[in-house]
XYZ file of N, CA, C and O in Angstrom:
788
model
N 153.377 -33.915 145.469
C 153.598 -33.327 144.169
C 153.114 -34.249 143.038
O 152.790 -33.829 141.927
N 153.090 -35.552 143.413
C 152.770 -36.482 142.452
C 151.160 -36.517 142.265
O 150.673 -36.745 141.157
N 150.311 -36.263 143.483
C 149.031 -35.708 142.710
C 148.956 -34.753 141.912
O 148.412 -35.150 140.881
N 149.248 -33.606 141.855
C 149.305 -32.139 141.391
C 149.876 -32.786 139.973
O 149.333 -32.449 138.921
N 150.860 -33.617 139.967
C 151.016 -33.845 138.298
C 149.874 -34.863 137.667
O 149.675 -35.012 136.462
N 149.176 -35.522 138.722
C 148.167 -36.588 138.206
C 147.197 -36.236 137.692
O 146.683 -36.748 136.697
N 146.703 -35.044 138.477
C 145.309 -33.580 138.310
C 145.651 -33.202 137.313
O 144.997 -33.788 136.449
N 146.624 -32.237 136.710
C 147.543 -31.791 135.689
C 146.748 -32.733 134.123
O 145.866 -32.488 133.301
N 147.927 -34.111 134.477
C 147.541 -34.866 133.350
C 145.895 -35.366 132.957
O 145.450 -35.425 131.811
N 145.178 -35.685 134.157
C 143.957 -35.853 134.038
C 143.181 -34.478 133.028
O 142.521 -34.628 132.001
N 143.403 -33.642 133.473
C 142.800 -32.525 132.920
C 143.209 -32.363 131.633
O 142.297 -32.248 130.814
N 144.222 -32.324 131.263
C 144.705 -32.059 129.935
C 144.467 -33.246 128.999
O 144.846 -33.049 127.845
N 143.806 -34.679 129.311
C 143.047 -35.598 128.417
C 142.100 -35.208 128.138
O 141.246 -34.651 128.827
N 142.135 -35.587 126.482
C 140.946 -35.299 125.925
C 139.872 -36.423 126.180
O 140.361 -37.553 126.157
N 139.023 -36.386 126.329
C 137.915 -37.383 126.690
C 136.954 -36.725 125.872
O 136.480 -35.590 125.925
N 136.733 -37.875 124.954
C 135.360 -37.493 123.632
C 134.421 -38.045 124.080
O 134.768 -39.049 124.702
N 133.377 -37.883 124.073
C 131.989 -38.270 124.393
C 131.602 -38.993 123.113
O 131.797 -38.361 122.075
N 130.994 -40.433 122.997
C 130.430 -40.786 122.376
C 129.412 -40.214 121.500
O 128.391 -39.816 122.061
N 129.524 -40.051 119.733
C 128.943 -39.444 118.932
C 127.193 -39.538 119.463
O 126.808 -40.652 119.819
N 126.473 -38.700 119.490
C 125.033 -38.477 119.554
C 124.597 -38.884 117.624
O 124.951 -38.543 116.495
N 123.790 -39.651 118.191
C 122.511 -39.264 116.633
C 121.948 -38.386 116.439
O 121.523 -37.797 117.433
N 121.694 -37.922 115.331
C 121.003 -36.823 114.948
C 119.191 -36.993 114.753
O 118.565 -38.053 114.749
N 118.547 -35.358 114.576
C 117.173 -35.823 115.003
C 116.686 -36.494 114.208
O 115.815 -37.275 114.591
N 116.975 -36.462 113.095
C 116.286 -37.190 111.966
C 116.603 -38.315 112.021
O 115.801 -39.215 111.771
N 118.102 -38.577 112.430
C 118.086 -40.146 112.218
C 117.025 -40.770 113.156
O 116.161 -41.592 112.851
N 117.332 -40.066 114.664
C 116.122 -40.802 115.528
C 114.566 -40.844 115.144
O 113.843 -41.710 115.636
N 113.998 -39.738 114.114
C 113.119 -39.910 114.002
C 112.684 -40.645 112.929
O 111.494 -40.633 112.615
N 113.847 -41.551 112.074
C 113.551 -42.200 111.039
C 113.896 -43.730 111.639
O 113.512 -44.687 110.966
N 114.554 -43.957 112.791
C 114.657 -45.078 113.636
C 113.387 -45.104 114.323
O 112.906 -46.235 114.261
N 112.411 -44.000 115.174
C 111.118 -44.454 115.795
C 110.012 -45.097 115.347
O 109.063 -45.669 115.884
N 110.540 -44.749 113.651
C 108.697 -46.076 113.179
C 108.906 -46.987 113.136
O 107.960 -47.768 113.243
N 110.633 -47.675 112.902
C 110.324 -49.013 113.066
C 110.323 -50.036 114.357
O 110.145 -51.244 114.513
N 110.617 -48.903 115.199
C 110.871 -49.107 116.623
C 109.151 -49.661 117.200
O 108.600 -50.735 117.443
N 108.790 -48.194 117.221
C 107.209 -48.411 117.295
C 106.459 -49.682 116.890
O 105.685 -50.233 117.672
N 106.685 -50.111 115.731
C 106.387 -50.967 115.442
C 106.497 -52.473 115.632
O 105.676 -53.370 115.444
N 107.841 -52.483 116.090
C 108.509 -53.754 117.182
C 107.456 -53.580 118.489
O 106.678 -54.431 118.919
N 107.679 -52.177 118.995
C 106.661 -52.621 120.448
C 105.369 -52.501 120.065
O 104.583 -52.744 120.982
N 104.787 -52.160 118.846
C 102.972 -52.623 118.624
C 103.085 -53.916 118.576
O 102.368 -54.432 119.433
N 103.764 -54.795 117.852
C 103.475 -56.287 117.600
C 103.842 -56.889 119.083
O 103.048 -57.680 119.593
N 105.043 -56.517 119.778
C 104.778 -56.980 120.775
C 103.625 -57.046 122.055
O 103.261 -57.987 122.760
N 103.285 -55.812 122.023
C 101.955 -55.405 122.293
C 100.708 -56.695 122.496
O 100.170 -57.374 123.371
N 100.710 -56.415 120.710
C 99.680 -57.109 120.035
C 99.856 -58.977 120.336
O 98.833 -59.661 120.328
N 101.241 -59.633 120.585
C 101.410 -60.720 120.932
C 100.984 -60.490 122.111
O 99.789 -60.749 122.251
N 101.419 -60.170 122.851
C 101.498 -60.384 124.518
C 99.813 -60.691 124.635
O 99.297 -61.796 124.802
N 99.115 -59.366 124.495
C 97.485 -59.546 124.445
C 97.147 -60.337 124.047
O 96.406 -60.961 124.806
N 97.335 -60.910 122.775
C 96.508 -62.105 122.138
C 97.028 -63.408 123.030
O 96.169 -64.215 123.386
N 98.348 -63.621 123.380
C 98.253 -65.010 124.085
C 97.720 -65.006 125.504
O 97.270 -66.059 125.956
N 97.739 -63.689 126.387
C 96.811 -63.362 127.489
C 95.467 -63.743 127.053
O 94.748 -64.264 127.905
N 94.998 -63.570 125.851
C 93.574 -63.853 125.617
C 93.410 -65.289 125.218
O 92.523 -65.974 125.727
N 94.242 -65.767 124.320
C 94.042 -67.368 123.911
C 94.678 -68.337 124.629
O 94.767 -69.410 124.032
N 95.314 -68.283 126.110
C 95.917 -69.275 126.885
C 94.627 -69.855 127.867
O 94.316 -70.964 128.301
N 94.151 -68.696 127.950
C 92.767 -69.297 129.280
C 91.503 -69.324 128.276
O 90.501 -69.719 128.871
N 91.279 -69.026 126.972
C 89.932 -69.749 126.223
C 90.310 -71.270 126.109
O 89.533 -72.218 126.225
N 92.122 -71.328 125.772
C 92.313 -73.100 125.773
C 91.839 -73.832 127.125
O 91.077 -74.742 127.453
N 92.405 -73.246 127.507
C 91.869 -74.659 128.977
C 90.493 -74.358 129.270
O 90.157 -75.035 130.242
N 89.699 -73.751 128.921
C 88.356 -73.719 129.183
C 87.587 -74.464 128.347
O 86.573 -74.959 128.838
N 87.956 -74.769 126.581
C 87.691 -75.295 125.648
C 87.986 -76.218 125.641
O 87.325 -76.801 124.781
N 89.030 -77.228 126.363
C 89.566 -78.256 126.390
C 88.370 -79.630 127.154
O 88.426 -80.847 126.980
N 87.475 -78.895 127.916
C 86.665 -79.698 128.640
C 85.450 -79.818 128.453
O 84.609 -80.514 129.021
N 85.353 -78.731 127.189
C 84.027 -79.332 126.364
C 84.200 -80.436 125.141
O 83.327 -80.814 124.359
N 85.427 -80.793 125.204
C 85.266 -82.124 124.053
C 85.309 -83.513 124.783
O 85.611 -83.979 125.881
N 84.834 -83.917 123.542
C 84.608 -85.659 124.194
C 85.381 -86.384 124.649
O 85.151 -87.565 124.385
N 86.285 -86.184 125.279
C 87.456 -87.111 125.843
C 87.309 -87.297 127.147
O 86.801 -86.528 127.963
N 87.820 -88.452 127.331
C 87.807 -89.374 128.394
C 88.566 -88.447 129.767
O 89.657 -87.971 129.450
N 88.137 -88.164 131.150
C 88.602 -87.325 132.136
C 90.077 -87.301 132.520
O 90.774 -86.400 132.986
N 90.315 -88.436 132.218
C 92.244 -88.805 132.598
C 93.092 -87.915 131.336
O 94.213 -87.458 131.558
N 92.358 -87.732 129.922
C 93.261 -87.331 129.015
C 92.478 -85.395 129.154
O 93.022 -84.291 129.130
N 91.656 -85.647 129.231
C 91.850 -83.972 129.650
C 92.550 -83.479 130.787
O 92.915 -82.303 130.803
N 92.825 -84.403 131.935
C 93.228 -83.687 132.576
C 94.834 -83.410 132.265
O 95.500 -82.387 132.423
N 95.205 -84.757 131.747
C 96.475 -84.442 130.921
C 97.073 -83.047 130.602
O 98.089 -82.426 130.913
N 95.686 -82.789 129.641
C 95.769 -81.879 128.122
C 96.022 -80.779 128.672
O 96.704 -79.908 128.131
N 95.426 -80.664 129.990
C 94.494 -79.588 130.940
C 96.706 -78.916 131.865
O 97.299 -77.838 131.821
N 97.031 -80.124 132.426
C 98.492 -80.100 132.965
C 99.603 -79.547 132.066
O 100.404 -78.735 132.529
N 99.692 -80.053 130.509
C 100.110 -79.673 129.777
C 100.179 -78.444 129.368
O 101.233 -77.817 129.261
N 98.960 -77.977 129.088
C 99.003 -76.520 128.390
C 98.842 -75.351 129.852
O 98.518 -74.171 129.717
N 99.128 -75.969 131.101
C 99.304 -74.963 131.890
C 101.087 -74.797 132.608
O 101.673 -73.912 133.231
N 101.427 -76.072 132.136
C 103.073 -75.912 131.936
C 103.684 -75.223 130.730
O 104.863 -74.873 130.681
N 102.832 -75.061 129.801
C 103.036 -74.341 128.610
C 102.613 -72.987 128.499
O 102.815 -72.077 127.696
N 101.757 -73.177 129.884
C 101.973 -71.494 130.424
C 102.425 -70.791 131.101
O 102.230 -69.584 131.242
N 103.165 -71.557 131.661
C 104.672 -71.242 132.843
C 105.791 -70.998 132.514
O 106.642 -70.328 133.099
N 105.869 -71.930 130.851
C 106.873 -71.523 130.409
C 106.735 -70.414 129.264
O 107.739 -70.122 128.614
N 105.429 -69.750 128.990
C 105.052 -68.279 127.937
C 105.232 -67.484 128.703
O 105.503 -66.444 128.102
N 105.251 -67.272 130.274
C 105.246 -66.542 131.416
C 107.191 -66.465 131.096
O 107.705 -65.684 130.295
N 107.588 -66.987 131.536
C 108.411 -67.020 131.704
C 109.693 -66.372 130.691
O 110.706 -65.785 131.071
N 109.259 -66.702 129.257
C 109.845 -65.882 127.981
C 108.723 -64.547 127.897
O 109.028 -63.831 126.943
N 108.068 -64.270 128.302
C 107.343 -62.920 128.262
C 108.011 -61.992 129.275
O 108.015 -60.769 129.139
N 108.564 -62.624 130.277
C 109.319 -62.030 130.907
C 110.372 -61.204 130.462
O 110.512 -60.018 130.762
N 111.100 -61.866 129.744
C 112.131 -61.238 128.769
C 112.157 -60.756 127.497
O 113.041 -60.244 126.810
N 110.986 -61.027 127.317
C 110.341 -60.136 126.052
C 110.151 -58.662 126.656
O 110.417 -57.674 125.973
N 109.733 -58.576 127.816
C 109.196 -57.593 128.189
C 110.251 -56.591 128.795
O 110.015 -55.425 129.112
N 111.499 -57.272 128.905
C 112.820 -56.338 128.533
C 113.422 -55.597 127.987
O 114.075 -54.600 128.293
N 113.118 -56.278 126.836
C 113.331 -55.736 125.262
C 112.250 -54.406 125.198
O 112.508 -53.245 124.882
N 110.993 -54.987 125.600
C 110.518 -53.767 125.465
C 110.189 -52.309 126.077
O 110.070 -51.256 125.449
N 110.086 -52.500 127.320
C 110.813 -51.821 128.240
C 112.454 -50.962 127.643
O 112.401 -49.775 127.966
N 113.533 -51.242 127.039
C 114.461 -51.088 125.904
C 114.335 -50.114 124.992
O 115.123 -49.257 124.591
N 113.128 -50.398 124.704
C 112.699 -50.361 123.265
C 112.302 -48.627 123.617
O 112.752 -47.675 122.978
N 111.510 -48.555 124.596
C 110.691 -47.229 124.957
C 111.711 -46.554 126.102
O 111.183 -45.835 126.950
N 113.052 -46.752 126.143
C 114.201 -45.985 126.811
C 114.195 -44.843 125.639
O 114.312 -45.110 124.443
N 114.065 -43.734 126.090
C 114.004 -42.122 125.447
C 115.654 -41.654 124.878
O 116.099 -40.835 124.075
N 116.304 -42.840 125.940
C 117.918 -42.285 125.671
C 118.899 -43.247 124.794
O 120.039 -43.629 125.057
N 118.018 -43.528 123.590
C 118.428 -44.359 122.446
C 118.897 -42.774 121.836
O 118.078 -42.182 121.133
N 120.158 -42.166 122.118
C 120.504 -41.383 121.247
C 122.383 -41.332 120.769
O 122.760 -40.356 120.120
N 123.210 -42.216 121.079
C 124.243 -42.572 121.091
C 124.333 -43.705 120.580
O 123.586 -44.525 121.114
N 125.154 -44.213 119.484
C 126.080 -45.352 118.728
C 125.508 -46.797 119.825
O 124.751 -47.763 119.729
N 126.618 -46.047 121.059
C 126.831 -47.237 121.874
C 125.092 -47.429 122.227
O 124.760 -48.614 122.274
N 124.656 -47.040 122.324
C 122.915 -47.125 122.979
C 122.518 -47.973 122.274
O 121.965 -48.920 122.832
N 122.625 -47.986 120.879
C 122.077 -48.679 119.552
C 122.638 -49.738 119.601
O 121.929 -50.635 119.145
N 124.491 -50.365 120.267
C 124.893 -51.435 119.896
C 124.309 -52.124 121.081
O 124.429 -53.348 121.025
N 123.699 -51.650 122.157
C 123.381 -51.934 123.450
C 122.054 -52.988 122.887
O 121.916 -54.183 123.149
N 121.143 -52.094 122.025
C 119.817 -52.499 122.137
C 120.027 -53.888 120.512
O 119.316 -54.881 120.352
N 121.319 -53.393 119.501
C 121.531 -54.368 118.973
C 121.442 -56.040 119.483
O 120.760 -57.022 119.189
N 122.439 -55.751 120.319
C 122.188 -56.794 121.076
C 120.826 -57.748 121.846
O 120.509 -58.937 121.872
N 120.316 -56.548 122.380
C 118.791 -57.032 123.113
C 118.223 -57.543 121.839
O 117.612 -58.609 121.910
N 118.321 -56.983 120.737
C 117.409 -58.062 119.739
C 118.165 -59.237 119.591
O 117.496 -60.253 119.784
N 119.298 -59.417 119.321
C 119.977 -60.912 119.157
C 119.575 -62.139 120.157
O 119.358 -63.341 120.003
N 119.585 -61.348 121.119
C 118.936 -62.253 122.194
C 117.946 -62.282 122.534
O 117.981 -62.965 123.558
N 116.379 -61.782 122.246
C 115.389 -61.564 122.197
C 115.519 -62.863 120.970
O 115.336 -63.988 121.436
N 115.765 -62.803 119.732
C 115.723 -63.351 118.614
C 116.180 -65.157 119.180
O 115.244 -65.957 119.197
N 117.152 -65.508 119.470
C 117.672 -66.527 120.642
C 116.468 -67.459 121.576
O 116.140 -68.645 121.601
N 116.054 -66.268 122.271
C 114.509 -66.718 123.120
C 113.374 -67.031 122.349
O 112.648 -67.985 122.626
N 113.195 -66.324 121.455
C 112.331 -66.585 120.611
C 112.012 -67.911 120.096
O 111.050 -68.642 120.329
N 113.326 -68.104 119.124
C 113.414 -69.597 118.599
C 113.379 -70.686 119.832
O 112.898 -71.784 119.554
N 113.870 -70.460 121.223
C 113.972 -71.251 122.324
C 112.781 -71.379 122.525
O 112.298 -72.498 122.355
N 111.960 -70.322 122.931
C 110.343 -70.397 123.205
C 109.686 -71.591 122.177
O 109.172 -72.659 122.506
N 109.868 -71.083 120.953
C 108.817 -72.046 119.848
C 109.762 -73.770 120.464
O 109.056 -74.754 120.687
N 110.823 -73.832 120.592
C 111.477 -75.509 120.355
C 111.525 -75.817 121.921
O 112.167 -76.854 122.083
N 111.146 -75.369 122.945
C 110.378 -75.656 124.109
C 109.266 -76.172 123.718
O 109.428 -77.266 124.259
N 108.438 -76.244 123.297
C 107.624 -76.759 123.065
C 107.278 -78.050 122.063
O 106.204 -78.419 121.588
N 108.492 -78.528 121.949
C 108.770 -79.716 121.468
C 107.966 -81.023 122.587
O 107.104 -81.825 122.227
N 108.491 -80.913 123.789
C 108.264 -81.920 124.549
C 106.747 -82.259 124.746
O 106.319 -83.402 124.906
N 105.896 -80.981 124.709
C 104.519 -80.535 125.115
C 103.735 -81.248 123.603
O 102.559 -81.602 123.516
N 104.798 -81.312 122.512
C 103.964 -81.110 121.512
C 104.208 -83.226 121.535
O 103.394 -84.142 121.428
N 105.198 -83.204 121.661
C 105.245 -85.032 121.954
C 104.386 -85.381 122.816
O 103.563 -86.289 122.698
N 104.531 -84.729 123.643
C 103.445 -85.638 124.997
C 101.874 -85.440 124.723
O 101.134 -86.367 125.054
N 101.117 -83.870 123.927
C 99.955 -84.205 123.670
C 99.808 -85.479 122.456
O 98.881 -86.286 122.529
N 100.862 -85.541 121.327
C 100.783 -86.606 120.914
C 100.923 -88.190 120.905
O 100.711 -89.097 120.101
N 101.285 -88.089 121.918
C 101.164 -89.659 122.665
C 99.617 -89.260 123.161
O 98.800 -89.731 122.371
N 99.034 -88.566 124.187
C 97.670 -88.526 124.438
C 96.984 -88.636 123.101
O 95.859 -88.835 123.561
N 96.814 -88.656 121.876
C 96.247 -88.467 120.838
C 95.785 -89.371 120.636
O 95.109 -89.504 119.616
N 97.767 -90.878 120.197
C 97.553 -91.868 120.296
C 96.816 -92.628 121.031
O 96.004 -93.502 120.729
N 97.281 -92.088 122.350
C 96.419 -93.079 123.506
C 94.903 -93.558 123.279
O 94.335 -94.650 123.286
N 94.431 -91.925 123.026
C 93.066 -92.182 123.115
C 92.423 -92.278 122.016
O 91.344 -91.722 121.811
N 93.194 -93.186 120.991
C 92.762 -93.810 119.898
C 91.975 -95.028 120.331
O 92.718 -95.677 121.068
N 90.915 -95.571 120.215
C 90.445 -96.750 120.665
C 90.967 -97.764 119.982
O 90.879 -97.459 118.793
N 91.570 -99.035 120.127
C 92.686 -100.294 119.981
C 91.184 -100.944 119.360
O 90.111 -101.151 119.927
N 91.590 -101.140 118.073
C 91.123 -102.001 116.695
C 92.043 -102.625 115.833
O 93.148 -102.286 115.411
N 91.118 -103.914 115.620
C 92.432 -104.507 114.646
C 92.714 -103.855 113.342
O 93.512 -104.317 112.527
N 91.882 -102.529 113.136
C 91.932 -101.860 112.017
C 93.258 -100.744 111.774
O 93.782 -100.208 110.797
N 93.452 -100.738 113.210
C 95.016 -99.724 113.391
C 95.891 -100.525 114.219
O 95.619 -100.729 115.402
N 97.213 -101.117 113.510
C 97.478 -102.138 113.843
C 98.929 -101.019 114.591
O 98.904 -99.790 114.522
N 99.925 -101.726 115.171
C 100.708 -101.326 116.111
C 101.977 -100.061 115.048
O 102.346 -98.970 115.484
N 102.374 -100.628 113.725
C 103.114 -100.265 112.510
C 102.294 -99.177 112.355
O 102.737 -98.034 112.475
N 101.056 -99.425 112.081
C 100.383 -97.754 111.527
C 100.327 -97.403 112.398
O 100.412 -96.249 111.977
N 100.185 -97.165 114.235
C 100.175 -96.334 114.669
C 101.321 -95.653 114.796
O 101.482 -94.456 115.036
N 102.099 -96.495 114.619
C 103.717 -95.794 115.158
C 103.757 -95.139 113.816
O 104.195 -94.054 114.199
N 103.642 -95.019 112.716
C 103.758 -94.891 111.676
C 103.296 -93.097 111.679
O 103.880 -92.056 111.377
N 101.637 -93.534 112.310
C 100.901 -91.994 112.780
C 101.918 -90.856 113.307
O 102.294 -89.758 112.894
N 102.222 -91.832 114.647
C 102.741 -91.067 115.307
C 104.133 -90.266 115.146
O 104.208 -89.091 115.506
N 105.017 -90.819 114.698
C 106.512 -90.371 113.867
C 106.086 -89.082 113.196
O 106.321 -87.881 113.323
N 105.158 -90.078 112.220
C 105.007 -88.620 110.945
C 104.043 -87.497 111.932
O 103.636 -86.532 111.285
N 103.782 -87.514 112.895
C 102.674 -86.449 113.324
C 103.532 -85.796 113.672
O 103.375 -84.619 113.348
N 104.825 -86.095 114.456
C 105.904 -85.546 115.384
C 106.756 -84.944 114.589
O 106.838 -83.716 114.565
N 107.636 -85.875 113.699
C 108.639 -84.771 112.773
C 107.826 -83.446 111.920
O 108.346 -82.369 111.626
N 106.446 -83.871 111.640
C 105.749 -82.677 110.712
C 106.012 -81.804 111.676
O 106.731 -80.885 111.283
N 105.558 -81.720 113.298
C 104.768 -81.273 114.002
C 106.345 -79.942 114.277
O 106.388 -78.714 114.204
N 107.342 -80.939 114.575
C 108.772 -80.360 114.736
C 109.369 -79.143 113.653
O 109.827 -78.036 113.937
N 109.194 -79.749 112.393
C 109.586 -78.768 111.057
C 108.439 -77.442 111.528
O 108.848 -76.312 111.793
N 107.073 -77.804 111.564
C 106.039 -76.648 111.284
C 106.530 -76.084 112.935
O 107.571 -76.404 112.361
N 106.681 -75.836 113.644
C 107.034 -75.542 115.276
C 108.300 -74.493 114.584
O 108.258 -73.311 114.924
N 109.495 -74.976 113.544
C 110.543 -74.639 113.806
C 110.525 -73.332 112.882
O 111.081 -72.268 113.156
N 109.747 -73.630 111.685
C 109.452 -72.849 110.448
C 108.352 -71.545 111.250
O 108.440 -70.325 111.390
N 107.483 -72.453 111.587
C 106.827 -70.981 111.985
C 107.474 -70.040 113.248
O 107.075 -68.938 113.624
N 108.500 -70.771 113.724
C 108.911 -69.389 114.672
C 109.660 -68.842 113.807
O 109.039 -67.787 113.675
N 110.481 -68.764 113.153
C 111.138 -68.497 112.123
C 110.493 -67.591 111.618
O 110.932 -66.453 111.781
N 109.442 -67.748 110.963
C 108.969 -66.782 109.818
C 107.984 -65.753 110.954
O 107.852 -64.582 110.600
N 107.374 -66.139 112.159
C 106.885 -65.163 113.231
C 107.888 -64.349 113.455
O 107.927 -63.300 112.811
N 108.450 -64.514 113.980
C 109.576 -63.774 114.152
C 110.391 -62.521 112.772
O 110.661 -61.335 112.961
N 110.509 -62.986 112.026
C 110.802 -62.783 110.962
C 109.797 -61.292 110.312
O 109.995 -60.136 109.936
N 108.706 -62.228 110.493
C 107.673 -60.963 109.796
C 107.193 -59.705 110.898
O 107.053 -58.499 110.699
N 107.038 -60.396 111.933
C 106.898 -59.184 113.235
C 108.198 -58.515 113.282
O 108.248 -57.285 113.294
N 109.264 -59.242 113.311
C 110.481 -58.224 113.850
C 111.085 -57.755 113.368
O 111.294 -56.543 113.428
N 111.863 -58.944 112.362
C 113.475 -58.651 111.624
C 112.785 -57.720 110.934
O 113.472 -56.737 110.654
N 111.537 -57.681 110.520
C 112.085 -56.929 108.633
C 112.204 -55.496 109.697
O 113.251 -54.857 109.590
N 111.246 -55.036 110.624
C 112.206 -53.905 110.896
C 112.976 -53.364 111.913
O 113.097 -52.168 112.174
N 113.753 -54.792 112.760
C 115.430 -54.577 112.978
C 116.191 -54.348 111.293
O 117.000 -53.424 111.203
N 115.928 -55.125 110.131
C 116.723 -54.692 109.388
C 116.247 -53.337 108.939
O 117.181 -52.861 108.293
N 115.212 -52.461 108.969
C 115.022 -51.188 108.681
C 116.243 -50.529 109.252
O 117.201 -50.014 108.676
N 115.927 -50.697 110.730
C 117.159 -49.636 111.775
C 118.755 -50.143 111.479
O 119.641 -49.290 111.501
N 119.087 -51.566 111.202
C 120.399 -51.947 110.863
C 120.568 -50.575 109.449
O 121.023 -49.457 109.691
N 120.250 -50.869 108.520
C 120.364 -50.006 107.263
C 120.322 -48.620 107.489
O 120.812 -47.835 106.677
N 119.722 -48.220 108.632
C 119.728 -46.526 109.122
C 121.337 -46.439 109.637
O 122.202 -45.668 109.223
N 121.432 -47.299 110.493
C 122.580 -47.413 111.694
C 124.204 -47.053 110.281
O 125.096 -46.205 110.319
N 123.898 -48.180 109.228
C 124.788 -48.320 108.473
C 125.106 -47.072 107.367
O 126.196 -46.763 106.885
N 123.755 -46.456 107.130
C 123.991 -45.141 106.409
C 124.892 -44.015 107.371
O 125.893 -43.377 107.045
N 123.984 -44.025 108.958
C 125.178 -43.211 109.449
C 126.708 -43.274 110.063
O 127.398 -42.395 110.580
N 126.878 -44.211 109.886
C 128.266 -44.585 110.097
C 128.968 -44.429 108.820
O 130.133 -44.777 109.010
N 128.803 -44.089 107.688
C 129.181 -43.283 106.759
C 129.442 -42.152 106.421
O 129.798 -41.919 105.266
């Protein structure tokens, strides 16, 4: 008897279905959507295209065989690790082109995928801190030793090459990011916020 009252009560709960968006809102959320996956698009291709002109370009300059091959190790660990955040870029976008972005919760779902997309992002650019130290010690290295660059100015070089190198690394993911994405995640935030009104 105690099922028969469980069935009973089950049935007689109301269970609301999470509010649907409306068409317009979705269709005033797809341009800026679209536009997140063109630039991503448009990244992905361009570093597919400019990761293997670098190491091919790297061995037509004048440097000594030990520091290219360096240069050569370097920027192919620096492509293990673009592999590797493209990976999860490619989540987001994959996300991005789910048809069943039509519910609140769907939107706080994919909210999220940008926060953390945004996360990787900045991780991606400050990964490359170490890569960006170590070609600059090769820089130094293959400075030829004159009494004209004494041990103070090189270190001197080298500091200031590194903290610049760190700020411009940190600023430009920042503002990459920024100009490809946010301005329109904040388009869809401001949609999201009109209809919750």
């Amino acid at each position: 008897m105690e099922l028969d009252n469980l069935k009973s009560l089950w049935n007689k709960e109301d269970v609301s279905e999470t509010p649907e968006i409306s068409k317009e809102k979705q269709k005033e959320m797809h341009h800026p959507l679209e536009k997140i996956r063109k630039n991503m698009r448009k990244e992905f291709l361009t570093t597919v295209i400019f990761l293997p002109i670098i190491l091919v370009l790297i061995w037509f300059f004048p440097i000594p065989f030990r520091f290219k091959l360096y240069i050569e190790v370097l920027v192919a660990s620096m492509t293990l690790i673009t592999v590797f955040f493209f990976s999860k870029f490619f989540k987001l976008y994959k996300e991005i082109s789910n048809p069943t972005l039509v519910t609140f919760d769907s939107l706080k779902d994919l909210f999220h995928q940008f926060e953390l997309n945004k996360q990787y992002y900045l991780s991606f650019y400050l990964s490359f801190v170490p890569f960006f130290v170590c070609e600059m010690i090769i820089v130094v290295e293959s400075i030829p030793y004159t009494h004209q660059y004494t041990n103070e100015y090189l270190t001197l070089i080298f500091l200031g090459s590194v903290l610049s190198g760190l700020f411009f690394l940190y600023f430009l993911g920042n503002w990459w990011f920024e100009f490809f994405y946010g301005k329109y995640i904040k388009k869809i935030e401001v949609l999201v916020e009109e209809m919750k009104k």
